């Protein structure tokens, strides 16, 4: 059977970033959990293909899209990969008690129905555990509005989760594993998504919006 496709969206601003570190852990755990699921068609486990996107690499293109309504070619390709995936892992830093502006700007350029029914594993990180509820009061309602299917466990990581004593209380590893198992189960329960044609006017971009690519797009350089 065709490998399931997972799109990972990381909104970290630095390089390297703890946001990307959390995204990588969630991804590895999800791929591992899928390999442990046997189905009649996949008795040796479910294979996965992963595409990881750092939003900071698309920041200028996202801004151009917000200003003009057209996605430059590189951004258009990335968006089509995300919205046509079997599942999404979305991780953002928490700024001022909520998701980052870059993360929200990316969501703003998606069609409201682009992720309908898609399983999503939510992750967030911040300097202190006081922001851990941001997943439930900010991120989860955002993806519910998009008609996505966030799994019950959202994974938050504070700076202390990366320290020497990180596993003494509420270890990050156990939260990552639980969220990954939930996402893997949601992926296994769905019919594999077909890869969409980014040039198809009936795709998520909608009638007319893909004309930006047909016209050569906007320069992202």
Phi, psi and omega in degrees: 000153180299139177297144177282141184257127180244126176258129181248124181244117181244128184255022177295150183258336181262171179218110002282167180225151176292335175298313179293323177300317179293318179301318180295321179294317179297321180294311181298319181292323179292316178300318178296318180295324178295323181293342180268356180264121179255138175231163178305323180276340182227070185294340181260017180102165183263124178280154181223144171246136187239133171242123182250130181235126173266116184297333180298334178288344183244012188301315181293320179295322178298317178297316178300320179296318178297324184279327188249339184085000179244138177270123172303156188308314182297318179292320179299318178296317179298314181298316180297325176295318181294310187284346178260004182284162176284337179199159180231138169248118185240123184229132181225148167288156177259118177241131178052045174071010180213182179297160183288160178296322178296318179298314180294323179297321177296315179298324182296336181268359176275147171295140183303337180255010187295329183250022182303122176079358183279129176294136181227133172257120184265136176224151178208155177218152179202174182289334184225151180291351179298341181264010187297334181283354181299331178299317185276329182262349180238303185290313184298315176299326180297315181282336172292321175301325179281003180065021174283178182236078179297134178289158187301323184268120169259144187249116178251139177233125173263170180303325181294340180289346180257002183275183184293332183252028186297331186267007184281325181227128178044063186302140179300322183303320181290325178290319178299314182297319181294314178297321180295319179296320179295319179292318179300318179296321179293323178294314182297331183279349183258154171290131181306137180287145173274146179288125183277155177272115183295347180261002181279117181301340180272003177286186189302331184298333176087164182302123176094326185291332179282358178297336178301322178287319181297330181271004180101355175069190177251140182293128177259013184257000000 
